[in-house]
Amino acid sequence: MSTKDVAYPAGVQVTGAVPDSFAEILTPEALSFVAKLSRAFAARREELLERRAARQKEIDAGVLPDFLPETAHIRNSEWTVAPIPADLQDRRVEITGPAGDRKMVINALNSGAKVFMADFEDANSPTWENTIQGQINMRDAINRTIHYVSPEGKEYKLKDQVATLIVRPRGWHLEEKHVLIDGKPVSGSIFDFALYFFHNARTLLAMGSGPYFYLPKLESHLEARLWNDIFVMAQNELGIPQGTIKATVLIETILATFEIEEILYELREHIAGMNCGRWDYIFSYIKKLRNQPDVILPDRAQVTMTVPFMRAYTLYTIKICHKRNAHAIGGMAAQIPVKNDPAANEEAMNKVRADKEREARDGHDGTWVAHPALVPVAMAVFDELMPTPNQVARKRDDVQVTAADLLAVPQGTITEAGLRNNISVGIQYIEAWLNGSGAVPIFNLMEDAATAEISRAQVWQWLHHPKGILEDGRKVTQELVQQLVEEELAKIRQTVGEERYQQGKYQLATELFTSLSFADDFSEFLTLPGYKFLD
């Protein structure tokens, strides 16, 4: 790749390759905007990450999550969020996918879904190529110039009617190592947000839409306040009216659930709704409560949306969102079509229908799917059960949720099959992620980083917890896990073939998975140690 000579702003260093197409995104003006936001807010971000670590120590010491007494006045006072734009009023089916995959972006926008969440986070392996190509894809999609021709010669382009675009930047914990501001890597959150907003906000406004964002992995209302302050400054810098940005917050950490109203309040001028990020939520539950002697989770397959703590969290999210006139979007249907097996495919589609019927009947205003083939399945359910654009009028005052409900430990068993599944899925996903793929089909499910996080977190917990005992009476030990790792790797090798196995990064993925699982101290996110292996 040729690198274009660019005079970057003072204090800004780009260490990644910058071919001509990347230079259109990484302009001096755009990077100056990134730097201004970073310098204004980087210290607060670091303080909030330190606060997360301090909060974990409190939980380890027995101070369990609870509703905050100091913010009771917010929960008990009358207020609502600002009006929601027309193109976010009906979000009955949303599709997700990595921003960096051009063909996937086109297919998602054309899928018939109401919304496409273009992901720079868990469904996107944050290579430099994926990150900047994702920004190119977003710009071209908004300008309706995006097209793609496959190696076989098939052409992909946008239909007249496309989904409303929402972008998910990376979480607060992640950095962009290829861009340094005053010698330090820039926050991945600020980088992704700032480039997208700088290049597209005015165009979106001129089209009658706006810059819309999904905010991942928040753990407190103070983290929401930081986002709100960034929104305010960004709008001021570009001369865009306050309140133009609209965010949807993923409630995918257990701590955020206890501060739902406060998060809505902090973002009240800039929020459209919340989403129940179910897989990350299970990961967060394990992670935050990992050192509690009475908390251990059974097989992932047994932790369904109907177990008490998951049921409490989703119903509570609906109730609070509707109380404040915000939308509550349901969780991901990760199933994908099962080719060449009509019976298995029908069973998968029936699971999707049942899941979406529960969500619609509960009062969710929409739902997520991972594959275009699921859009009509989910759409049919919401069309039948939700004739209006949303269900905000359903206030769910009948729902009463306590702290104990949100912390209730699910019952179930730990099985060898469940342990094997965690090992296999974890290694297969990490291997794909290391190769630059963030959305990966495994065992007829579309997996993202949250799945691998659950997999390695469960193995860690079962290893370190006295009650980490299989239903046949065996304790989960490093020796057992190592044995099963070798057996599952042999199966993977046979499935993918010798050539793919040798060319892949299965050894590195295995080392990363086992080191995280065996470590005495729990690593907050596997993507943090994993990121150093990405180009």
Short mmCIF file of C-alpha atoms in Angstrom, two decimals:
data_model
loop_
_atom_site.label_atom_id
_atom_site.label_comp_id
_atom_site.label_asym_id
_atom_site.label_seq_id
_atom_site.Cartn_x
_atom_site.Cartn_y
_atom_site.Cartn_z
CA MET A 1 0.00 0.00 0.00
CA SER A 2 1.19 3.47 -0.76
CA THR A 3 1.18 5.94 2.09
CA LYS A 4 -0.07 9.40 1.35
CA ASP A 5 2.00 12.26 2.76
CA VAL A 6 -0.25 14.17 5.14
CA ALA A 7 0.63 16.97 7.53
CA TYR A 8 -1.10 15.73 10.65
CA PRO A 9 -2.02 18.12 13.47
CA ALA A 10 0.54 18.76 16.18
CA GLY A 11 0.67 15.94 18.70
CA VAL A 12 -1.14 13.47 16.39
CA GLN A 13 0.77 10.43 15.16
CA VAL A 14 -0.66 7.77 12.84
CA THR A 15 1.35 4.54 12.92
CA GLY A 16 -0.93 2.49 10.64
CA ALA A 17 -0.57 2.47 6.86
CA VAL A 18 -2.53 5.25 5.13
CA PRO A 19 -3.29 4.43 1.48
CA ASP A 20 -5.19 7.04 -0.53
CA SER A 21 -8.61 5.66 0.44
CA PHE A 22 -7.73 5.82 4.16
CA ALA A 23 -6.39 9.36 3.77
CA GLU A 24 -9.91 10.46 2.77
CA ILE A 25 -11.00 9.49 6.29
CA LEU A 26 -7.84 10.41 8.19
CA THR A 27 -7.77 14.02 7.06
CA PRO A 28 -5.95 16.66 9.11
CA GLU A 29 -9.32 18.26 9.92
CA ALA A 30 -10.87 14.97 11.08
CA LEU A 31 -7.84 14.07 13.18
CA SER A 32 -7.80 17.54 14.70
CA PHE A 33 -11.42 16.91 15.76
CA VAL A 34 -10.42 13.51 17.22
CA ALA A 35 -7.54 15.12 19.10
CA LYS A 36 -9.70 17.93 20.50
CA LEU A 37 -12.22 15.45 21.93
CA SER A 38 -9.47 13.18 23.21
CA ARG A 39 -7.64 15.98 25.01
CA ALA A 40 -10.87 17.17 26.58
CA PHE A 41 -12.06 13.79 27.85
CA ALA A 42 -9.20 11.23 27.98
CA ALA A 43 -8.44 11.86 31.65
CA ARG A 44 -12.09 11.36 32.66
CA ARG A 45 -12.20 8.12 30.70
CA GLU A 46 -9.16 6.83 32.56
CA GLU A 47 -10.66 7.86 35.91
CA LEU A 48 -13.86 5.98 35.11
CA LEU A 49 -11.92 2.84 34.16
CA GLU A 50 -10.10 3.09 37.51
CA ARG A 51 -13.50 3.46 39.16
CA ARG A 52 -14.57 0.16 37.55
CA ALA A 53 -11.59 -1.57 39.14
CA ALA A 54 -12.36 -0.03 42.53
CA ARG A 55 -16.00 -1.11 42.26
CA GLN A 56 -14.90 -4.67 41.50
CA LYS A 57 -12.85 -4.73 44.70
CA GLU A 58 -15.92 -3.59 46.64
CA ILE A 59 -18.02 -6.38 45.11
CA ASP A 60 -15.30 -8.92 45.90
CA ALA A 61 -15.46 -7.69 49.51
CA GLY A 62 -19.22 -8.37 49.62
CA VAL A 63 -20.69 -4.96 48.71
CA LEU A 64 -23.12 -6.27 46.11
CA PRO A 65 -24.79 -4.12 43.45
CA ASP A 66 -27.86 -2.19 44.57
CA PHE A 67 -29.87 0.85 43.55
CA LEU A 68 -28.00 4.03 44.44
CA PRO A 69 -29.40 5.93 47.45
CA GLU A 70 -27.70 9.17 46.33
CA THR A 71 -29.68 9.25 43.06
CA ALA A 72 -33.09 8.31 44.47
CA HIS A 73 -34.33 11.82 43.63
CA ILE A 74 -33.79 11.10 39.92
CA ARG A 75 -35.75 7.86 40.11
CA ASN A 76 -38.55 9.52 42.09
CA SER A 77 -38.96 12.72 40.05
CA GLU A 78 -41.00 13.44 36.93
CA TRP A 79 -39.07 13.73 33.66
CA THR A 80 -38.89 12.11 30.23
CA VAL A 81 -36.31 11.86 27.49
CA ALA A 82 -36.41 14.33 24.58
CA PRO A 83 -38.59 13.50 21.55
CA ILE A 84 -37.33 10.67 19.35
CA PRO A 85 -36.75 11.29 15.60
CA ALA A 86 -39.19 9.94 13.03
CA ASP A 87 -36.78 7.38 11.58
CA LEU A 88 -36.23 5.86 15.04
CA GLN A 89 -39.90 5.60 15.99
CA ASP A 90 -40.32 2.12 14.50
CA ARG A 91 -37.43 -0.22 15.30
CA ARG A 92 -39.29 -3.52 15.32
CA VAL A 93 -36.45 -5.47 13.70
CA GLU A 94 -32.79 -4.46 13.81
CA ILE A 95 -29.97 -6.35 12.11
CA THR A 96 -26.35 -6.18 13.22
CA GLY A 97 -23.02 -6.79 11.54
CA PRO A 98 -19.42 -5.63 11.28
CA ALA A 99 -18.89 -2.17 9.80
CA GLY A 100 -15.69 -3.29 8.08
CA ASP A 101 -17.27 -5.95 5.83
CA ARG A 102 -18.53 -4.10 2.74
CA LYS A 103 -20.75 -6.88 1.39
CA MET A 104 -22.32 -7.47 4.82
CA VAL A 105 -23.02 -3.74 5.17
CA ILE A 106 -24.88 -3.66 1.84
CA ASN A 107 -26.82 -6.86 2.61
CA ALA A 108 -27.80 -5.58 6.06
CA LEU A 109 -29.02 -2.23 4.74
CA ASN A 110 -31.01 -4.09 2.08
CA SER A 111 -32.34 -6.76 4.46
CA GLY A 112 -35.76 -5.27 5.11
CA ALA A 113 -34.90 -4.55 8.74
CA LYS A 114 -35.91 -1.17 10.11
CA VAL A 115 -32.43 -0.51 11.55
CA PHE A 116 -28.91 -1.68 10.80
CA MET A 117 -26.41 -1.48 13.65
CA ALA A 118 -23.02 -1.22 11.98
CA ASP A 119 -20.53 -2.52 14.51
CA PHE A 120 -17.03 -1.31 15.31
CA GLU A 121 -17.16 -3.30 18.55
CA ASP A 122 -17.94 -6.93 19.39
CA ALA A 123 -18.83 -8.08 15.85
CA ASN A 124 -15.77 -6.35 14.39
CA SER A 125 -12.19 -7.53 14.84
CA PRO A 126 -10.51 -4.12 15.34
CA THR A 127 -7.67 -4.48 12.86
CA TRP A 128 -6.51 -1.20 11.35
CA GLU A 129 -7.90 -2.34 8.00
CA ASN A 130 -11.34 -3.19 9.44
CA THR A 131 -11.53 0.00 11.48
CA ILE A 132 -10.79 2.47 8.69
CA GLN A 133 -12.54 0.44 5.99
CA GLY A 134 -15.56 0.52 8.28
CA GLN A 135 -15.50 4.33 8.23
CA ILE A 136 -15.21 4.26 4.43
CA ASN A 137 -18.17 1.87 4.25
CA MET A 138 -20.27 4.13 6.48
CA ARG A 139 -19.50 7.23 4.43
CA ASP A 140 -20.24 5.45 1.15
CA ALA A 141 -23.45 3.92 2.50
CA ILE A 142 -24.74 7.30 3.67
CA ASN A 143 -23.83 8.88 0.32
CA ARG A 144 -25.43 5.86 -1.42
CA THR A 145 -22.27 5.21 -3.44
CA ILE A 146 -21.40 1.94 -1.73
CA HIS A 147 -21.07 -1.08 -4.01
CA TYR A 148 -19.19 -4.35 -4.01
CA VAL A 149 -18.29 -6.94 -6.64
CA SER A 150 -17.53 -10.43 -5.38
CA PRO A 151 -14.62 -12.53 -6.71
CA GLU A 152 -17.27 -14.46 -8.67
CA GLY A 153 -18.43 -11.23 -10.32
CA LYS A 154 -21.68 -10.76 -8.38
CA GLU A 155 -22.50 -7.09 -7.85
CA TYR A 156 -23.98 -5.70 -4.63
CA LYS A 157 -25.54 -2.24 -4.34
CA LEU A 158 -28.19 -0.48 -2.26
CA LYS A 159 -31.92 -0.74 -2.88
CA ASP A 160 -34.10 2.36 -2.87
CA GLN A 161 -35.38 1.53 0.62
CA VAL A 162 -32.71 0.81 3.23
CA ALA A 163 -32.50 0.43 7.00
CA THR A 164 -31.82 3.38 9.29
CA LEU A 165 -28.14 3.35 10.21
CA ILE A 166 -26.86 3.26 13.79
CA VAL A 167 -23.14 2.93 14.51
CA ARG A 168 -21.67 1.19 17.54
CA PRO A 169 -18.23 2.53 18.50
CA ARG A 170 -15.88 0.53 20.68
CA GLY A 171 -16.36 0.42 24.46
CA TRP A 172 -14.56 2.66 26.94
CA HIS A 173 -12.02 -0.07 27.76
CA LEU A 174 -10.58 -0.27 24.24
CA GLU A 175 -7.89 1.85 22.60
CA GLU A 176 -6.90 2.52 19.00
CA LYS A 177 -3.18 1.75 19.04
CA HIS A 178 -2.51 3.06 15.51
CA VAL A 179 -3.32 6.68 16.44
CA LEU A 180 -1.43 8.43 19.21
CA ILE A 181 -2.52 11.72 20.74
CA ASP A 182 0.34 13.39 22.58
CA GLY A 183 2.15 10.06 22.67
CA LYS A 184 -0.72 7.92 24.04
CA PRO A 185 -3.13 5.65 22.14
CA VAL A 186 -6.48 7.34 21.56
CA SER A 187 -9.66 5.90 23.08
CA GLY A 188 -11.33 3.54 20.61
CA SER A 189 -14.70 5.01 21.63
CA ILE A 190 -13.69 8.59 20.86
CA PHE A 191 -11.87 7.61 17.66
CA ASP A 192 -14.77 5.64 16.16
CA PHE A 193 -17.38 8.20 17.23
CA ALA A 194 -15.42 11.27 16.15
CA LEU A 195 -14.51 10.08 12.65
CA TYR A 196 -18.07 8.94 11.89
CA PHE A 197 -19.64 12.11 13.29
CA PHE A 198 -17.16 14.44 11.59
CA HIS A 199 -17.60 12.94 8.13
CA ASN A 200 -21.32 12.16 8.15
CA ALA A 201 -23.35 14.27 10.61
CA ARG A 202 -24.18 17.10 8.18
CA THR A 203 -24.96 14.70 5.32
CA LEU A 204 -27.32 12.70 7.52
CA LEU A 205 -29.11 15.86 8.67
CA ALA A 206 -29.55 17.01 5.09
CA MET A 207 -31.16 13.64 4.32
CA GLY A 208 -33.66 14.02 7.17
CA SER A 209 -31.90 11.55 9.46
CA GLY A 210 -29.14 12.08 12.00
CA PRO A 211 -26.00 10.70 13.61
CA TYR A 212 -27.24 7.76 15.68
CA PHE A 213 -25.10 5.60 17.96
CA TYR A 214 -25.25 2.45 20.06
CA LEU A 215 -23.21 2.82 23.26
CA PRO A 216 -21.75 -0.47 24.57
CA LYS A 217 -20.73 -1.82 27.97
CA LEU A 218 -21.54 1.17 30.16
CA GLU A 219 -21.25 0.34 33.86
CA SER A 220 -22.53 3.55 35.46
CA HIS A 221 -24.42 6.79 34.89
CA LEU A 222 -21.09 8.62 35.18
CA GLU A 223 -19.94 6.82 32.05
CA ALA A 224 -23.16 7.92 30.36
CA ARG A 225 -22.47 11.48 31.50
CA LEU A 226 -19.09 11.33 29.80
CA TRP A 227 -20.73 10.32 26.53
CA ASN A 228 -23.28 13.11 26.89
CA ASP A 229 -20.54 15.69 27.42
CA ILE A 230 -18.73 14.41 24.34
CA PHE A 231 -21.96 14.73 22.33
CA VAL A 232 -22.43 18.31 23.51
CA MET A 233 -18.89 19.33 22.59
CA ALA A 234 -18.97 17.51 19.24
CA GLN A 235 -22.21 19.23 18.22
CA ASN A 236 -20.84 22.61 19.27
CA GLU A 237 -17.61 22.09 17.33
CA LEU A 238 -19.46 21.31 14.10
CA GLY A 239 -22.22 23.84 14.62
CA ILE A 240 -24.92 21.19 14.80
CA PRO A 241 -28.00 21.74 17.00
CA GLN A 242 -27.87 20.22 20.47
CA GLY A 243 -29.92 17.04 20.73
CA THR A 244 -29.24 16.03 17.12
CA ILE A 245 -27.22 13.00 18.21
CA LYS A 246 -29.39 10.14 19.41
CA ALA A 247 -27.93 7.21 21.30
CA THR A 248 -29.21 3.81 22.29
CA VAL A 249 -27.49 2.37 25.34
CA LEU A 250 -26.86 -1.35 25.53
CA ILE A 251 -27.79 -2.60 28.97
CA GLU A 252 -25.27 -5.42 28.86
CA THR A 253 -23.59 -5.10 32.24
CA ILE A 254 -25.22 -5.99 35.51
CA LEU A 255 -24.08 -2.73 37.13
CA ALA A 256 -25.82 -0.67 34.44
CA THR A 257 -29.15 -2.33 35.27
CA PHE A 258 -29.07 -0.80 38.73
CA GLU A 259 -28.57 2.64 37.14
CA ILE A 260 -30.93 2.46 34.14
CA GLU A 261 -32.92 5.53 35.18
CA GLU A 262 -29.80 7.52 35.96
CA ILE A 263 -28.26 6.61 32.59
CA LEU A 264 -31.44 7.72 30.82
CA TYR A 265 -31.38 10.94 32.82
CA GLU A 266 -27.76 11.77 31.98
CA LEU A 267 -28.47 11.25 28.27
CA ARG A 268 -32.05 12.55 28.31
CA GLU A 269 -31.45 15.09 25.50
CA HIS A 270 -29.58 12.54 23.39
CA ILE A 271 -31.15 9.14 24.02
CA ALA A 272 -33.63 7.15 21.97
CA GLY A 273 -33.70 3.92 23.94
CA MET A 274 -31.95 0.94 25.45
CA ASN A 275 -31.18 -2.56 24.28
CA CYS A 276 -30.97 -5.79 26.26
CA GLY A 277 -27.57 -7.16 25.23
CA ARG A 278 -28.14 -10.64 26.53
CA TRP A 279 -24.82 -12.41 25.85
CA ASP A 280 -22.63 -9.66 27.28
CA TYR A 281 -25.03 -9.45 30.22
CA ILE A 282 -24.41 -13.09 31.11
CA PHE A 283 -20.67 -12.46 30.79
CA SER A 284 -20.95 -9.40 33.03
CA TYR A 285 -22.92 -11.37 35.65
CA ILE A 286 -20.15 -13.98 35.83
CA LYS A 287 -17.38 -11.39 35.78
CA LYS A 288 -18.72 -9.04 38.44
CA LEU A 289 -19.89 -11.78 40.83
CA ARG A 290 -17.07 -14.23 40.12
CA ASN A 291 -15.68 -14.19 43.64
CA GLN A 292 -19.01 -14.62 45.43
CA PRO A 293 -19.08 -18.05 47.10
CA ASP A 294 -22.73 -18.76 46.22
CA VAL A 295 -22.59 -17.63 42.57
CA ILE A 296 -21.87 -20.19 39.89
CA LEU A 297 -23.58 -20.55 36.53
CA PRO A 298 -24.60 -23.79 34.83
CA ASP A 299 -23.99 -24.55 31.15
CA ARG A 300 -24.50 -21.53 28.91
CA ALA A 301 -27.34 -23.35 27.11
CA GLN A 302 -29.25 -23.50 30.40
CA VAL A 303 -28.96 -19.74 31.04
CA THR A 304 -31.91 -18.78 28.88
CA MET A 305 -33.91 -15.56 28.79
CA THR A 306 -36.46 -17.11 31.13
CA VAL A 307 -34.12 -17.78 34.07
CA PRO A 308 -35.08 -15.42 36.91
CA PHE A 309 -32.21 -12.91 36.78
CA MET A 310 -32.47 -12.52 32.98
CA ARG A 311 -36.25 -12.23 33.11
CA ALA A 312 -36.04 -9.59 35.85
CA TYR A 313 -33.48 -7.54 33.94
CA THR A 314 -35.39 -7.44 30.66
CA LEU A 315 -38.76 -6.63 32.25
CA TYR A 316 -37.16 -3.93 34.39
CA THR A 317 -35.50 -2.39 31.32
CA ILE A 318 -38.85 -2.25 29.52
CA LYS A 319 -40.61 -0.72 32.51
CA ILE A 320 -38.05 2.04 33.09
CA CYS A 321 -37.60 2.87 29.41
CA HIS A 322 -41.34 3.23 28.89
CA LYS A 323 -41.71 5.21 32.11
CA ARG A 324 -39.31 7.77 30.60
CA ASN A 325 -40.69 7.55 27.00
CA ALA A 326 -37.66 5.72 25.64
CA HIS A 327 -37.69 2.56 23.56
CA ALA A 328 -36.60 -0.86 24.87
CA ILE A 329 -35.12 -3.11 22.19
CA GLY A 330 -34.92 -6.86 22.76
CA GLY A 331 -31.95 -9.18 22.44
CA MET A 332 -30.13 -11.02 19.72
CA ALA A 333 -31.43 -14.03 17.84
CA ALA A 334 -28.08 -15.56 16.92
CA GLN A 335 -29.49 -18.42 14.83
CA ILE A 336 -28.56 -18.61 11.17
CA PRO A 337 -30.15 -20.76 8.44
CA VAL A 338 -29.18 -24.43 8.62
CA LYS A 339 -28.35 -25.46 5.06
CA ASN A 340 -29.22 -28.91 3.74
CA ASP A 341 -31.19 -29.87 6.86
CA PRO A 342 -34.82 -28.67 6.62
CA ALA A 343 -35.81 -30.17 9.99
CA ALA A 344 -32.93 -28.51 11.86
CA ASN A 345 -33.61 -25.25 10.05
CA GLU A 346 -37.29 -25.31 11.01
CA GLU A 347 -36.35 -26.02 14.63
CA ALA A 348 -34.00 -23.01 14.60
CA MET A 349 -36.66 -20.74 13.11
CA ASN A 350 -39.19 -21.93 15.69
CA LYS A 351 -36.75 -20.94 18.45
CA VAL A 352 -36.46 -17.48 16.91
CA ARG A 353 -40.26 -17.11 16.71
CA ALA A 354 -40.75 -18.16 20.32
CA ASP A 355 -38.03 -15.78 21.50
CA LYS A 356 -39.48 -12.85 19.57
CA GLU A 357 -43.04 -13.60 20.68
CA ARG A 358 -41.91 -13.44 24.30
CA GLU A 359 -40.20 -10.12 23.67
CA ALA A 360 -43.14 -8.57 21.85
CA ARG A 361 -45.64 -9.76 24.48
CA ASP A 362 -43.41 -8.42 27.27
CA GLY A 363 -43.47 -4.96 25.70
CA HIS A 364 -40.20 -4.67 23.81
CA ASP A 365 -40.32 -2.13 20.98
CA GLY A 366 -38.16 -4.20 18.66
CA THR A 367 -35.55 -6.90 18.53
CA TRP A 368 -32.18 -7.92 17.08
CA VAL A 369 -31.27 -10.54 14.49
CA ALA A 370 -27.84 -11.53 13.17
CA HIS A 371 -28.77 -12.79 9.69
CA PRO A 372 -30.93 -11.35 6.87
CA ALA A 373 -32.93 -14.60 6.66
CA LEU A 374 -34.25 -13.95 10.18
CA VAL A 375 -35.59 -10.49 9.38
CA PRO A 376 -38.94 -11.72 7.93
CA VAL A 377 -39.34 -14.24 10.78
CA ALA A 378 -38.94 -11.57 13.48
CA MET A 379 -40.88 -8.99 11.45
CA ALA A 380 -43.91 -11.26 11.16
CA VAL A 381 -44.02 -11.69 14.95
CA PHE A 382 -43.80 -7.97 15.72
CA ASP A 383 -46.22 -7.06 12.93
CA GLU A 384 -48.78 -9.38 14.49
CA LEU A 385 -48.21 -8.48 18.14
CA MET A 386 -47.20 -4.81 17.79
CA PRO A 387 -49.50 -3.03 15.30
CA THR A 388 -48.24 0.39 16.46
CA PRO A 389 -44.70 1.69 15.69
CA ASN A 390 -43.62 0.95 19.27
CA GLN A 391 -45.07 -0.02 22.67
CA VAL A 392 -43.94 2.94 24.78
CA ALA A 393 -47.56 3.44 25.84
CA ARG A 394 -47.37 0.08 27.68
CA LYS A 395 -45.91 1.30 30.97
CA ARG A 396 -45.65 -2.10 32.67
CA ASP A 397 -46.45 -0.68 36.10
CA ASP A 398 -47.23 -4.28 37.09
CA VAL A 399 -43.51 -5.13 36.99
CA GLN A 400 -41.80 -5.01 40.38
CA VAL A 401 -38.10 -5.88 40.44
CA THR A 402 -35.81 -5.93 43.48
CA ALA A 403 -32.03 -6.06 43.76
CA ALA A 404 -32.37 -9.66 44.88
CA ASP A 405 -34.29 -10.50 41.68
CA LEU A 406 -31.49 -9.05 39.54
CA LEU A 407 -28.85 -11.04 41.43
CA ALA A 408 -30.70 -14.38 41.69
CA VAL A 409 -28.40 -17.29 40.86
CA PRO A 410 -29.78 -19.55 38.11
CA GLN A 411 -30.12 -23.26 38.81
CA GLY A 412 -28.80 -25.98 36.54
CA THR A 413 -25.97 -28.38 35.87
CA ILE A 414 -22.44 -28.20 34.54
CA THR A 415 -21.87 -30.90 31.94
CA GLU A 416 -18.90 -32.20 30.01
CA ALA A 417 -20.77 -31.28 26.82
CA GLY A 418 -21.15 -27.73 28.08
CA LEU A 419 -17.47 -27.54 28.99
CA ARG A 420 -16.49 -28.91 25.59
CA ASN A 421 -18.76 -26.43 23.84
CA ASN A 422 -17.20 -23.51 25.70
CA ILE A 423 -13.71 -24.70 24.76
CA SER A 424 -14.53 -25.30 21.10
CA VAL A 425 -16.53 -22.13 20.55
CA GLY A 426 -14.04 -20.02 22.47
CA ILE A 427 -11.04 -21.24 20.48
CA GLN A 428 -12.83 -21.11 17.12
CA TYR A 429 -14.06 -17.56 17.71
CA ILE A 430 -10.72 -16.24 18.98
CA GLU A 431 -8.95 -17.82 15.99
CA ALA A 432 -11.31 -16.07 13.57
CA TRP A 433 -11.00 -12.79 15.48
CA LEU A 434 -7.20 -12.98 15.32
CA ASN A 435 -7.60 -13.40 11.55
CA GLY A 436 -9.73 -10.26 11.31
CA SER A 437 -13.27 -11.70 11.46
CA GLY A 438 -15.51 -10.50 14.29
CA ALA A 439 -18.84 -12.09 13.29
CA VAL A 440 -18.32 -15.84 13.01
CA PRO A 441 -20.78 -18.68 12.25
CA ILE A 442 -20.13 -21.54 14.68
CA PHE A 443 -22.49 -24.52 15.19
CA ASN A 444 -25.30 -22.71 13.29
CA LEU A 445 -25.09 -19.59 15.46
CA MET A 446 -23.60 -16.22 14.52
CA GLU A 447 -21.15 -15.50 17.30
CA ASP A 448 -19.38 -12.32 18.33
CA ALA A 449 -16.86 -11.50 21.05
CA ALA A 450 -19.48 -11.80 23.80
CA THR A 451 -19.78 -15.53 23.12
CA ALA A 452 -16.07 -16.11 23.54
CA GLU A 453 -16.16 -14.00 26.70
CA ILE A 454 -18.89 -16.22 28.20
CA SER A 455 -16.98 -19.34 27.12
CA ARG A 456 -13.69 -18.44 28.77
CA ALA A 457 -15.41 -16.83 31.80
CA GLN A 458 -17.35 -20.01 32.48
CA VAL A 459 -14.26 -22.17 32.19
CA TRP A 460 -12.41 -19.79 34.53
CA GLN A 461 -15.26 -19.85 37.05
CA TRP A 462 -15.68 -23.62 36.97
CA LEU A 463 -11.94 -24.04 37.49
CA HIS A 464 -11.68 -21.59 40.37
CA HIS A 465 -15.00 -22.21 42.17
CA PRO A 466 -15.32 -25.09 44.66
CA LYS A 467 -18.73 -25.88 43.13
CA GLY A 468 -17.26 -26.17 39.63
CA ILE A 469 -18.23 -29.83 39.50
CA LEU A 470 -19.60 -31.70 36.50
CA GLU A 471 -22.91 -33.48 36.90
CA ASP A 472 -21.03 -36.80 36.89
CA GLY A 473 -19.11 -35.71 40.01
CA ARG A 474 -15.76 -34.74 38.47
CA LYS A 475 -14.21 -31.41 39.52
CA VAL A 476 -13.28 -29.15 36.62
CA THR A 477 -9.47 -28.98 36.76
CA GLN A 478 -6.71 -27.64 34.55
CA GLU A 479 -5.78 -31.21 33.65
CA LEU A 480 -9.32 -32.00 32.53
CA VAL A 481 -9.61 -28.75 30.58
CA GLN A 482 -6.24 -29.34 28.90
CA GLN A 483 -7.32 -32.84 27.90
CA LEU A 484 -10.59 -31.57 26.42
CA VAL A 485 -8.78 -28.71 24.67
CA GLU A 486 -6.59 -31.22 22.84
CA GLU A 487 -9.59 -33.37 21.93
CA GLU A 488 -11.64 -30.40 20.70
CA LEU A 489 -8.69 -29.07 18.70
CA ALA A 490 -8.44 -32.45 16.97
CA LYS A 491 -12.13 -32.20 16.01
CA ILE A 492 -11.64 -28.65 14.71
CA ARG A 493 -8.61 -29.81 12.71
CA GLN A 494 -10.65 -32.60 11.14
CA THR A 495 -13.57 -30.28 10.36
CA VAL A 496 -11.61 -27.44 8.75
CA GLY A 497 -9.00 -29.61 7.05
CA GLU A 498 -5.24 -29.76 7.43
CA GLU A 499 -4.47 -26.88 5.10
CA ARG A 500 -6.83 -24.41 6.80
CA TYR A 501 -5.66 -25.58 10.22
CA GLN A 502 -2.00 -25.06 9.41
CA GLN A 503 -2.62 -21.66 7.84
CA GLY A 504 -4.82 -20.56 10.75
CA LYS A 505 -3.98 -19.22 14.18
CA TYR A 506 -5.39 -22.07 16.23
CA GLN A 507 -2.29 -22.45 18.38
CA LEU A 508 -2.26 -18.78 19.33
CA ALA A 509 -6.02 -18.84 19.93
CA THR A 510 -5.64 -21.88 22.19
CA GLU A 511 -2.82 -20.26 24.15
CA LEU A 512 -4.88 -17.10 24.64
CA PHE A 513 -8.00 -19.07 25.67
CA THR A 514 -6.17 -21.31 28.14
CA SER A 515 -4.03 -18.54 29.62
CA LEU A 516 -7.16 -16.49 30.34
CA SER A 517 -8.97 -19.53 31.75
CA PHE A 518 -6.09 -20.73 33.93
CA ALA A 519 -4.90 -17.35 35.26
CA ASP A 520 -5.36 -16.66 38.97
CA ASP A 521 -6.66 -13.17 38.23
CA PHE A 522 -9.61 -12.74 35.90
CA SER A 523 -8.86 -10.60 32.84
CA GLU A 524 -11.60 -7.99 32.30
CA PHE A 525 -11.84 -8.52 28.52
CA LEU A 526 -10.13 -11.06 26.27
CA THR A 527 -9.92 -8.38 23.57
CA LEU A 528 -7.40 -6.44 25.67
CA PRO A 529 -4.59 -9.05 25.64
CA GLY A 530 -5.77 -10.19 22.20
CA TYR A 531 -5.47 -6.75 20.62
CA LYS A 532 -1.67 -6.79 20.65
CA PHE A 533 -1.78 -9.67 18.15
CA LEU A 534 -3.86 -7.70 15.62
CA ASP A 535 -2.29 -5.67 12.82
#
